[in-house]
mmCIF file of C-alpha atoms and ligand atoms in Angstrom:
data_model
loop_
_atom_site.group_PDB
_atom_site.id
_atom_site.type_symbol
_atom_site.label_atom_id
_atom_site.label_comp_id
_atom_site.label_asym_id
_atom_site.label_seq_id
_atom_site.Cartn_x
_atom_site.Cartn_y
_atom_site.Cartn_z
ATOM 1 C CA MET A 673 0.000 0.000 0.000
ATOM 2 C CA ASP A 674 1.177 3.544 -0.737
ATOM 3 C CA GLN A 675 -1.363 5.403 1.333
ATOM 4 C CA ASP A 676 -4.539 4.474 3.136
ATOM 5 C CA ALA A 677 -8.072 4.835 1.718
ATOM 6 C CA ASN A 678 -8.058 8.574 2.449
ATOM 7 C CA GLY A 679 -4.745 9.152 0.701
ATOM 8 C CA VAL A 680 -2.996 9.553 4.033
ATOM 9 C CA VAL A 681 0.460 8.302 4.985
ATOM 10 C CA PRO A 682 0.113 6.057 8.062
ATOM 11 C CA LYS A 683 1.811 7.178 11.262
ATOM 12 C CA LEU A 684 4.716 5.024 12.394
ATOM 13 C CA ARG A 685 3.701 5.427 16.015
ATOM 14 C CA ASP A 686 0.217 4.055 15.258
ATOM 15 C CA VAL A 687 1.456 1.263 13.030
ATOM 16 C CA PHE A 688 3.722 0.056 15.851
ATOM 17 C CA ALA A 689 1.422 0.895 18.762
ATOM 18 C CA GLY A 690 1.029 -2.800 19.642
ATOM 19 C CA TYR A 691 4.759 -3.414 19.342
ATOM 20 C CA PHE A 692 7.047 -0.687 20.693
ATOM 21 C CA ARG A 693 7.507 3.055 20.874
ATOM 22 C CA ILE A 694 9.054 4.789 17.872
ATOM 23 C CA GLY A 695 11.657 7.371 18.800
ATOM 24 C CA ALA A 696 13.958 9.886 17.144
ATOM 25 C CA ALA A 697 17.071 11.750 18.237
ATOM 26 C CA VAL A 698 16.550 15.497 17.940
ATOM 27 C CA ASN A 699 18.501 18.723 18.356
ATOM 28 C CA PRO A 700 17.309 22.343 18.511
ATOM 29 C CA ARG A 701 17.512 22.625 14.679
ATOM 30 C CA THR A 702 15.700 19.417 13.725
ATOM 31 C CA LEU A 703 13.122 20.092 16.426
ATOM 32 C CA VAL A 704 12.029 22.975 14.190
ATOM 33 C CA SER A 705 12.885 21.672 10.705
ATOM 34 C CA SER A 706 11.330 18.235 11.352
ATOM 35 C CA ALA A 707 8.580 19.300 13.773
ATOM 36 C CA ASP A 708 5.792 17.965 11.518
ATOM 37 C CA LEU A 709 7.370 14.549 11.005
ATOM 38 C CA LEU A 710 8.163 14.301 14.704
ATOM 39 C CA ALA A 711 4.658 15.180 15.850
ATOM 40 C CA ARG A 712 3.077 12.817 13.344
ATOM 41 C CA HIS A 713 5.213 9.687 13.451
ATOM 42 C CA PHE A 714 7.095 9.560 16.738
ATOM 43 C CA ASN A 715 6.121 9.086 20.385
ATOM 44 C CA CYS A 716 9.550 9.310 21.979
ATOM 45 C CA ILE A 717 12.574 11.591 21.585
ATOM 46 C CA THR A 718 16.201 11.582 22.697
ATOM 47 C CA ALA A 719 18.452 14.656 22.832
ATOM 48 C CA GLU A 720 21.185 13.959 20.269
ATOM 49 C CA ASN A 721 23.740 16.082 22.187
ATOM 50 C CA GLU A 722 21.988 18.467 24.554
ATOM 51 C CA MET A 723 22.038 16.288 27.683
ATOM 52 C CA LYS A 724 25.635 15.147 27.235
ATOM 53 C CA PHE A 725 28.042 16.160 29.992
ATOM 54 C CA GLU A 726 30.000 18.785 28.027
ATOM 55 C CA ARG A 727 26.815 20.498 26.860
ATOM 56 C CA ILE A 728 24.773 20.515 30.036
ATOM 57 C CA HIS A 729 27.618 20.951 32.568
ATOM 58 C CA PRO A 730 30.466 22.735 30.750
ATOM 59 C CA HIS A 731 32.173 24.093 33.905
ATOM 60 C CA GLU A 732 32.028 22.847 37.460
ATOM 61 C CA GLU A 733 29.796 25.688 38.605
ATOM 62 C CA THR A 734 27.848 26.089 35.368
ATOM 63 C CA TYR A 735 24.936 24.112 34.071
ATOM 64 C CA ALA A 736 23.395 24.982 30.686
ATOM 65 C CA PHE A 737 19.838 23.681 30.597
ATOM 66 C CA GLU A 738 18.271 25.885 27.934
ATOM 67 C CA ASP A 739 18.520 23.563 24.916
ATOM 68 C CA ALA A 740 17.704 20.406 26.851
ATOM 69 C CA ASP A 741 14.725 22.189 28.428
ATOM 70 C CA ARG A 742 13.452 23.107 24.977
ATOM 71 C CA LEU A 743 13.591 19.492 23.817
ATOM 72 C CA ALA A 744 11.896 18.280 27.000
ATOM 73 C CA GLY A 745 9.215 20.947 26.510
ATOM 74 C CA PHE A 746 8.518 19.682 22.988
ATOM 75 C CA ALA A 747 8.104 16.138 24.301
ATOM 76 C CA ARG A 748 5.700 17.319 26.972
ATOM 77 C CA GLU A 749 3.700 19.441 24.542
ATOM 78 C CA HIS A 750 3.278 16.515 22.150
ATOM 79 C CA GLY A 751 2.668 13.839 24.764
ATOM 80 C CA MET A 752 5.887 12.013 23.909
ATOM 81 C CA LYS A 753 8.219 10.159 26.219
ATOM 82 C CA MET A 754 11.863 11.088 26.421
ATOM 83 C CA ARG A 755 15.005 8.951 26.761
ATOM 84 C CA GLY A 756 17.933 10.519 28.645
ATOM 85 C CA HIS A 757 21.298 10.374 26.864
ATOM 86 C CA THR A 758 23.814 10.116 28.508
ATOM 87 C CA LEU A 759 25.349 10.391 32.003
ATOM 88 C CA VAL A 760 28.770 8.710 31.752
ATOM 89 C CA TRP A 761 30.764 8.550 28.503
ATOM 90 C CA HIS A 762 34.422 8.834 27.456
ATOM 91 C CA ASN A 763 33.509 11.374 24.717
ATOM 92 C CA GLN A 764 31.901 14.814 24.837
ATOM 93 C CA THR A 765 32.883 15.106 28.496
ATOM 94 C CA PRO A 766 34.725 18.210 29.728
ATOM 95 C CA ASP A 767 38.335 18.009 30.958
ATOM 96 C CA TRP A 768 37.624 19.777 34.264
ATOM 97 C CA LEU A 769 35.736 16.701 35.485
ATOM 98 C CA PHE A 770 38.938 14.648 35.537
ATOM 99 C CA GLU A 771 41.316 17.331 36.825
ATOM 100 C CA LYS A 772 42.101 18.322 40.389
ATOM 101 C CA PRO A 773 42.390 21.985 41.359
ATOM 102 C CA GLY A 774 45.910 23.120 40.474
ATOM 103 C CA GLY A 775 46.289 20.485 37.774
ATOM 104 C CA GLY A 776 46.860 16.750 37.494
ATOM 105 C CA LEU A 777 44.370 13.914 37.485
ATOM 106 C CA ALA A 778 41.563 14.098 40.056
ATOM 107 C CA ASP A 779 41.387 11.269 42.567
ATOM 108 C CA LYS A 780 38.528 8.826 42.804
ATOM 109 C CA ALA A 781 36.749 10.569 45.686
ATOM 110 C CA LEU A 782 36.674 13.885 43.847
ATOM 111 C CA LEU A 783 35.513 12.269 40.600
ATOM 112 C CA TYR A 784 32.668 10.478 42.402
ATOM 113 C CA ALA A 785 31.638 13.622 44.290
ATOM 114 C CA ARG A 786 31.428 15.501 40.990
ATOM 115 C CA LEU A 787 29.593 12.673 39.271
ATOM 116 C CA LYS A 788 27.081 12.484 42.119
ATOM 117 C CA ALA A 789 26.450 16.237 41.948
ATOM 118 C CA HIS A 790 26.038 16.034 38.155
ATOM 119 C CA ILE A 791 23.630 13.122 38.277
ATOM 120 C CA ASP A 792 21.577 14.547 41.156
ATOM 121 C CA THR A 793 21.198 17.818 39.285
ATOM 122 C CA VAL A 794 20.543 16.545 35.762
ATOM 123 C CA VAL A 795 18.488 13.451 36.548
ATOM 124 C CA GLY A 796 16.646 15.383 39.254
ATOM 125 C CA ARG A 797 15.751 18.211 36.873
ATOM 126 C CA TYR A 798 14.251 15.932 34.208
ATOM 127 C CA LYS A 799 12.572 13.493 36.587
ATOM 128 C CA SER A 800 9.107 14.165 35.217
ATOM 129 C CA ASP A 801 10.201 14.222 31.544
ATOM 130 C CA VAL A 802 12.761 11.440 31.149
ATOM 131 C CA PHE A 803 11.544 7.876 31.738
ATOM 132 C CA CYS A 804 14.876 6.130 31.182
ATOM 133 C CA TRP A 805 18.558 7.036 31.111
ATOM 134 C CA ASP A 806 21.530 5.727 29.177
ATOM 135 C CA VAL A 807 23.533 5.768 32.401
ATOM 136 C CA VAL A 808 26.784 4.487 30.921
ATOM 137 C CA ASN A 809 27.591 4.743 27.219
ATOM 138 C CA GLU A 810 30.216 2.677 25.381
ATOM 139 C CA ALA A 811 32.364 1.485 28.308
ATOM 140 C CA VAL A 812 33.330 -1.806 26.641
ATOM 141 C CA ALA A 813 36.406 -2.133 24.385
ATOM 142 C CA ASP A 814 35.749 -2.975 20.726
ATOM 143 C CA GLU A 815 38.788 -5.141 20.092
ATOM 144 C CA GLY A 816 40.947 -7.584 21.995
ATOM 145 C CA PRO A 817 40.397 -9.559 25.179
ATOM 146 C CA GLU A 818 40.167 -6.516 27.485
ATOM 147 C CA LEU A 819 36.644 -5.833 28.699
ATOM 148 C CA PRO A 820 36.642 -2.185 29.796
ATOM 149 C CA ARG A 821 37.547 0.540 27.316
ATOM 150 C CA GLU A 822 40.576 2.700 28.123
ATOM 151 C CA SER A 823 39.332 6.061 29.466
ATOM 152 C CA LYS A 824 39.897 8.626 32.176
ATOM 153 C CA TRP A 825 36.986 7.119 34.067
ATOM 154 C CA LEU A 826 38.779 3.768 34.109
ATOM 155 C CA ARG A 827 42.169 5.258 34.895
ATOM 156 C CA ILE A 828 40.912 7.176 37.920
ATOM 157 C CA ALA A 829 38.275 4.875 39.374
ATOM 158 C CA GLY A 830 38.747 1.412 37.845
ATOM 159 C CA GLU A 831 35.794 -0.555 36.493
ATOM 160 C CA GLU A 832 33.770 0.334 39.579
ATOM 161 C CA PHE A 833 32.760 3.690 38.032
ATOM 162 C CA ILE A 834 30.135 1.828 36.024
ATOM 163 C CA ALA A 835 28.297 0.477 39.070
ATOM 164 C CA LYS A 836 28.662 3.816 40.868
ATOM 165 C CA ALA A 837 26.965 5.666 38.009
ATOM 166 C CA PHE A 838 23.964 3.332 38.161
ATOM 167 C CA GLU A 839 23.737 3.690 41.939
ATOM 168 C CA PHE A 840 23.834 7.489 41.761
ATOM 169 C CA ALA A 841 21.217 7.532 38.989
ATOM 170 C CA HIS A 842 18.926 5.263 40.986
ATOM 171 C CA GLU A 843 19.251 7.501 44.038
ATOM 172 C CA ALA A 844 18.456 10.585 41.962
ATOM 173 C CA ASP A 845 15.329 9.048 40.408
ATOM 174 C CA PRO A 846 14.225 5.662 41.784
ATOM 175 C CA ASP A 847 11.504 5.461 39.085
ATOM 176 C CA ALA A 848 13.777 5.900 36.057
ATOM 177 C CA LEU A 849 14.720 2.847 34.009
ATOM 178 C CA LEU A 850 18.492 2.615 33.799
ATOM 179 C CA PHE A 851 20.321 1.372 30.699
ATOM 180 C CA TYR A 852 23.776 0.318 29.613
ATOM 181 C CA ASN A 853 24.130 1.497 25.966
ATOM 182 C CA ASP A 854 26.715 0.518 23.341
ATOM 183 C CA TYR A 855 27.504 0.174 19.613
ATOM 184 C CA ASN A 856 28.930 -2.852 17.756
ATOM 185 C CA GLU A 857 26.476 -4.530 20.109
ATOM 186 C CA SER A 858 25.733 -7.296 17.590
ATOM 187 C CA HIS A 859 29.380 -8.174 17.000
ATOM 188 C CA PRO A 860 29.740 -11.591 18.700
ATOM 189 C CA ALA A 861 32.975 -10.881 20.599
ATOM 190 C CA LYS A 862 31.895 -7.468 21.875
ATOM 191 C CA ARG A 863 28.406 -8.805 22.581
ATOM 192 C CA GLU A 864 29.843 -11.381 24.971
ATOM 193 C CA LYS A 865 31.841 -8.705 26.778
ATOM 194 C CA ILE A 866 28.701 -6.592 27.172
ATOM 195 C CA VAL A 867 26.820 -9.647 28.468
ATOM 196 C CA THR A 868 29.608 -10.344 30.974
ATOM 197 C CA LEU A 869 29.551 -6.753 32.206
ATOM 198 C CA VAL A 870 25.782 -6.501 32.533
ATOM 199 C CA ARG A 871 25.461 -9.929 34.135
ATOM 200 C CA SER A 872 28.025 -9.020 36.759
ATOM 201 C CA LEU A 873 26.254 -5.727 37.485
ATOM 202 C CA LYS A 874 22.988 -7.596 37.990
ATOM 203 C CA ALA A 875 24.642 -10.247 40.143
ATOM 204 C CA ARG A 876 26.031 -7.538 42.417
ATOM 205 C CA GLY A 877 22.583 -6.004 42.825
ATOM 206 C CA VAL A 878 23.395 -2.866 40.818
ATOM 207 C CA PRO A 879 20.188 -1.127 39.689
ATOM 208 C CA ILE A 880 20.243 -1.769 35.933
ATOM 209 C CA HIS A 881 17.048 -2.369 33.988
ATOM 210 C CA GLY A 882 17.974 -2.536 30.345
ATOM 211 C CA VAL A 883 20.464 -2.827 27.527
ATOM 212 C CA GLY A 884 20.507 -0.228 24.764
ATOM 213 C CA LEU A 885 21.493 -1.558 21.352
ATOM 214 C CA GLN A 886 22.672 1.490 19.420
ATOM 215 C CA ALA A 887 22.136 -0.258 16.062
ATOM 216 C CA HIS A 888 24.340 1.959 13.889
ATOM 217 C CA TRP A 889 24.151 -0.574 11.082
ATOM 218 C CA GLN A 890 25.045 -0.815 7.381
ATOM 219 C CA LEU A 891 23.329 -2.282 4.321
ATOM 220 C CA ARG A 892 24.969 -5.679 4.768
ATOM 221 C CA SER A 893 26.560 -5.762 8.193
ATOM 222 C CA PRO A 894 26.028 -6.874 10.828
ATOM 223 C CA PRO A 895 24.392 -10.036 9.458
ATOM 224 C CA ALA A 896 20.788 -10.686 10.486
ATOM 225 C CA ASP A 897 21.820 -13.804 12.402
ATOM 226 C CA ASP A 898 24.188 -11.739 14.555
ATOM 227 C CA ILE A 899 21.440 -9.195 15.287
ATOM 228 C CA ARG A 900 19.071 -11.959 16.280
ATOM 229 C CA ALA A 901 21.702 -13.667 18.443
ATOM 230 C CA ALA A 902 22.502 -10.377 20.181
ATOM 231 C CA ILE A 903 18.844 -9.727 20.999
ATOM 232 C CA GLU A 904 18.495 -13.268 22.370
ATOM 233 C CA ARG A 905 21.629 -13.017 24.507
ATOM 234 C CA TYR A 906 20.734 -9.627 26.006
ATOM 235 C CA ALA A 907 17.144 -10.692 26.572
ATOM 236 C CA SER A 908 18.357 -13.815 28.392
ATOM 237 C CA LEU A 909 19.738 -11.515 31.107
ATOM 238 C CA GLY A 910 16.131 -10.725 32.019
ATOM 239 C CA LEU A 911 16.401 -7.060 31.060
ATOM 240 C CA LYS A 912 14.427 -4.748 28.782
ATOM 241 C CA LEU A 913 15.930 -3.935 25.394
ATOM 242 C CA HIS A 914 15.800 -0.579 23.656
ATOM 243 C CA ILE A 915 17.058 -0.006 20.137
ATOM 244 C CA THR A 916 18.534 3.390 20.926
ATOM 245 C CA GLU A 917 20.288 4.896 17.872
ATOM 246 C CA LEU A 918 19.096 3.105 14.744
ATOM 247 C CA ASP A 919 20.339 4.171 11.325
ATOM 248 C CA VAL A 920 21.288 2.236 8.185
ATOM 249 C CA SER A 921 24.354 3.794 6.577
ATOM 250 C CA VAL A 922 24.563 3.284 2.811
ATOM 251 C CA PHE A 923 28.334 2.852 3.203
ATOM 252 C CA GLU A 924 30.031 -0.103 4.838
ATOM 253 C CA TRP A 925 32.237 0.935 7.763
ATOM 254 C CA ASP A 926 35.534 0.790 5.820
ATOM 255 C CA ASP A 927 34.107 2.286 2.570
ATOM 256 C CA ARG A 928 35.710 5.722 2.138
ATOM 257 C CA ARG A 929 34.014 6.714 -1.138
ATOM 258 C CA ALA A 930 32.983 10.365 -0.968
ATOM 259 C CA ASP A 931 31.834 11.362 -4.462
ATOM 260 C CA LEU A 932 28.079 10.735 -4.309
ATOM 261 C CA LYS A 933 25.607 13.617 -4.379
ATOM 262 C CA SER A 934 22.645 11.280 -4.076
ATOM 263 C CA PRO A 935 22.310 7.611 -3.166
ATOM 264 C CA THR A 936 22.502 5.070 -5.995
ATOM 265 C CA ALA A 937 19.403 3.079 -6.953
ATOM 266 C CA GLU A 938 21.165 -0.044 -5.732
ATOM 267 C CA MET A 939 21.793 1.505 -2.323
ATOM 268 C CA MET A 940 18.139 2.447 -1.917
ATOM 269 C CA GLU A 941 17.011 -1.003 -2.979
ATOM 270 C CA LEU A 942 19.365 -2.691 -0.533
ATOM 271 C CA GLN A 943 18.277 -0.288 2.191
ATOM 272 C CA GLU A 944 14.636 -1.118 1.562
ATOM 273 C CA ARG A 945 15.322 -4.825 1.983
ATOM 274 C CA ARG A 946 17.530 -4.197 4.997
ATOM 275 C CA TYR A 947 14.859 -2.176 6.800
ATOM 276 C CA GLU A 948 12.304 -4.870 6.008
ATOM 277 C CA GLN A 949 14.604 -7.497 7.513
ATOM 278 C CA ILE A 950 15.479 -5.418 10.580
ATOM 279 C CA PHE A 951 11.885 -4.584 11.449
ATOM 280 C CA ARG A 952 10.806 -8.184 10.899
ATOM 281 C CA ILE A 953 13.324 -9.105 13.606
ATOM 282 C CA PHE A 954 12.186 -6.274 15.904
ATOM 283 C CA ARG A 955 8.545 -7.339 15.538
ATOM 284 C CA GLU A 956 9.483 -10.904 16.324
ATOM 285 C CA TYR A 957 11.046 -9.760 19.612
ATOM 286 C CA ARG A 958 8.361 -7.249 20.547
ATOM 287 C CA ASP A 959 7.982 -8.845 23.987
ATOM 288 C CA VAL A 960 11.470 -7.711 24.963
ATOM 289 C CA ILE A 961 11.934 -4.617 22.764
ATOM 290 C CA GLU A 962 10.142 -1.674 24.324
ATOM 291 C CA CYS A 963 11.363 1.181 22.183
ATOM 292 C CA VAL A 964 12.971 1.650 18.732
ATOM 293 C CA THR A 965 14.699 5.026 18.341
ATOM 294 C CA PHE A 966 16.274 6.336 15.142
ATOM 295 C CA TRP A 967 19.379 8.516 15.513
ATOM 296 C CA GLY A 968 17.724 11.317 13.577
ATOM 297 C CA VAL A 969 14.512 11.960 11.675
ATOM 298 C CA ALA A 970 15.031 12.417 7.911
ATOM 299 C CA ASP A 971 17.882 12.291 5.401
ATOM 300 C CA ASP A 972 18.427 16.081 5.298
ATOM 301 C CA TYR A 973 20.422 15.804 8.535
ATOM 302 C CA THR A 974 22.342 12.905 10.074
ATOM 303 C CA TRP A 975 25.477 12.711 12.220
ATOM 304 C CA LEU A 976 26.729 10.325 9.486
ATOM 305 C CA ASP A 977 27.049 13.308 7.101
ATOM 306 C CA HIS A 978 30.316 13.938 8.924
ATOM 307 C CA PHE A 979 31.334 10.566 10.268
ATOM 308 C CA PRO A 980 33.529 8.613 9.693
ATOM 309 C CA VAL A 981 34.325 10.410 6.395
ATOM 310 C CA ARG A 982 34.297 14.173 6.732
ATOM 311 C CA GLY A 983 31.821 16.068 4.552
ATOM 312 C CA ARG A 984 30.347 12.914 2.992
ATOM 313 C CA LYS A 985 26.562 12.817 2.831
ATOM 314 C CA ASN A 986 24.634 9.743 3.963
ATOM 315 C CA TRP A 987 20.967 8.717 3.629
ATOM 316 C CA PRO A 988 20.223 6.402 6.546
ATOM 317 C CA PHE A 989 16.534 6.998 7.450
ATOM 318 C CA LEU A 990 12.950 6.206 6.396
ATOM 319 C CA PHE A 991 12.247 9.794 5.222
ATOM 320 C CA ASP A 992 14.152 11.480 2.397
ATOM 321 C CA GLU A 993 15.780 14.921 2.274
ATOM 322 C CA ARG A 994 12.382 16.459 1.421
ATOM 323 C CA HIS A 995 10.760 14.622 4.339
ATOM 324 C CA GLN A 996 8.854 12.269 2.045
ATOM 325 C CA PRO A 997 8.511 8.588 2.978
ATOM 326 C CA LYS A 998 11.123 6.447 1.180
ATOM 327 C CA PRO A 999 10.489 2.945 -0.206
ATOM 328 C CA SER A 1000 12.115 1.791 3.069
ATOM 329 C CA PHE A 1001 9.271 3.470 4.989
ATOM 330 C CA TRP A 1002 6.661 1.497 3.076
ATOM 331 C CA LYS A 1003 8.505 -1.774 3.651
ATOM 332 C CA VAL A 1004 8.544 -1.107 7.389
ATOM 333 C CA VAL A 1005 4.872 -0.087 7.482
ATOM 334 C CA ASN A 1006 3.550 -2.831 5.223
ATOM 335 C CA GLY A 1007 5.594 -5.491 7.029
ATOM 336 C CA ALA A 1008 3.792 -4.610 10.257
ATOM 337 C CA GLY A 1009 0.437 -5.021 8.532
ATOM 338 C CA THR A 1010 1.014 -8.667 7.636
ATOM 339 C CA GLN A 1011 -0.444 -11.431 9.788
ATOM 340 C CA GLU A 1012 1.934 -12.879 12.386
HETATM 341 C C1 LIG B 1348 27.071 7.215 19.175
HETATM 342 N N1 LIG B 1348 28.376 6.641 19.163
HETATM 343 C C2 LIG B 1348 26.831 8.025 20.446
HETATM 344 O O1 LIG B 1348 26.227 7.207 21.441
HETATM 345 C C3 LIG B 1348 25.937 9.236 20.211
HETATM 346 O O2 LIG B 1348 25.857 9.976 21.397
HETATM 347 C C4 LIG B 1348 26.474 10.101 19.112
HETATM 348 O O3 LIG B 1348 25.646 11.246 18.907
HETATM 349 C C5 LIG B 1348 26.613 9.299 17.883
HETATM 350 C C6 LIG B 1348 26.878 7.983 17.949
HETATM 351 C C7 LIG B 1348 28.606 5.697 18.129
HETATM 352 C C8 LIG B 1348 30.022 5.466 17.702
HETATM 353 C C9 LIG B 1348 31.116 6.054 18.306
HETATM 354 O O4 LIG B 1348 30.971 6.867 19.338
HETATM 355 C C10 LIG B 1348 32.422 5.784 17.861
HETATM 356 C C11 LIG B 1348 32.617 4.959 16.808
HETATM 357 C C12 LIG B 1348 31.514 4.399 16.194
HETATM 358 C C13 LIG B 1348 30.239 4.656 16.638
#
């Protein structure tokens, strides 16, 4: 189907009402430029950058809430839920957090005192807007046998900083659902490290309620079987799953080609089939997947326009640069209409 009997494009949030929430990452620009798409199709938002440490707490004595407040206000106005992203990360975190007065690395006690103040303030402020937090983002190493990623957090506090962050978040808002969030989550070796980490947190009684699968995927990788296996493994921990940052890059990770002004027909065809496959899997696991969030709204803006190849455009979403539904959109919508 191309439109319903009244010539209307179905709303993603209605199509998936019996399955999971449909979310989008937003920023102050896309909140305006994509306001119509957001209000129509989505029932959850995440701040792409505006709640990250460096943005919301740039100096020890300074919090900057204006942008995050605006996003939270939009969610409230449109009756949407909001995911909080993110409290502890090795990127987009200001240097002052890790430094002691007079210079040099802060000690563990100072780092924890600052983290506690940050979490109390930020989580406390958005208590009535944010229903879940990505408490720790990307703390697991991609390659090699080492579990934790090298970072200032690890250097100063050891692996314990992960549990501490969850404890502080739980104290600040006992009702918030708390997530561990990571990318390359479907890669078997990294998946097992994430499972080991999360299982040990649970076993120690750390308040963790879910695993966030970022799902920054490509046309061919990761393979569907790896996605399925990852969902099964994380679900077996007895936690909720959120797909937190979904996009389907038209370039494989190591493809550096940068000459395209528009996607090729082959790319769009592969993307259509890929989205069909991905959402078939999500629907199959609707009992454990509570929320599917795209890391953007439409192809006119995506973080992938700059990453990992500078200045190269990408077209990873269900809506095109003119905010029209792509063939991928119809595959996702029509797939949900079939009997299962
Ligand atoms: C994500 N990292 C982050 O969680 C999100 O906050 C950011 O806006 C975009 C992507 C994904 C990632 C990375 O940080 C490093 C290498 C690959 C992917």
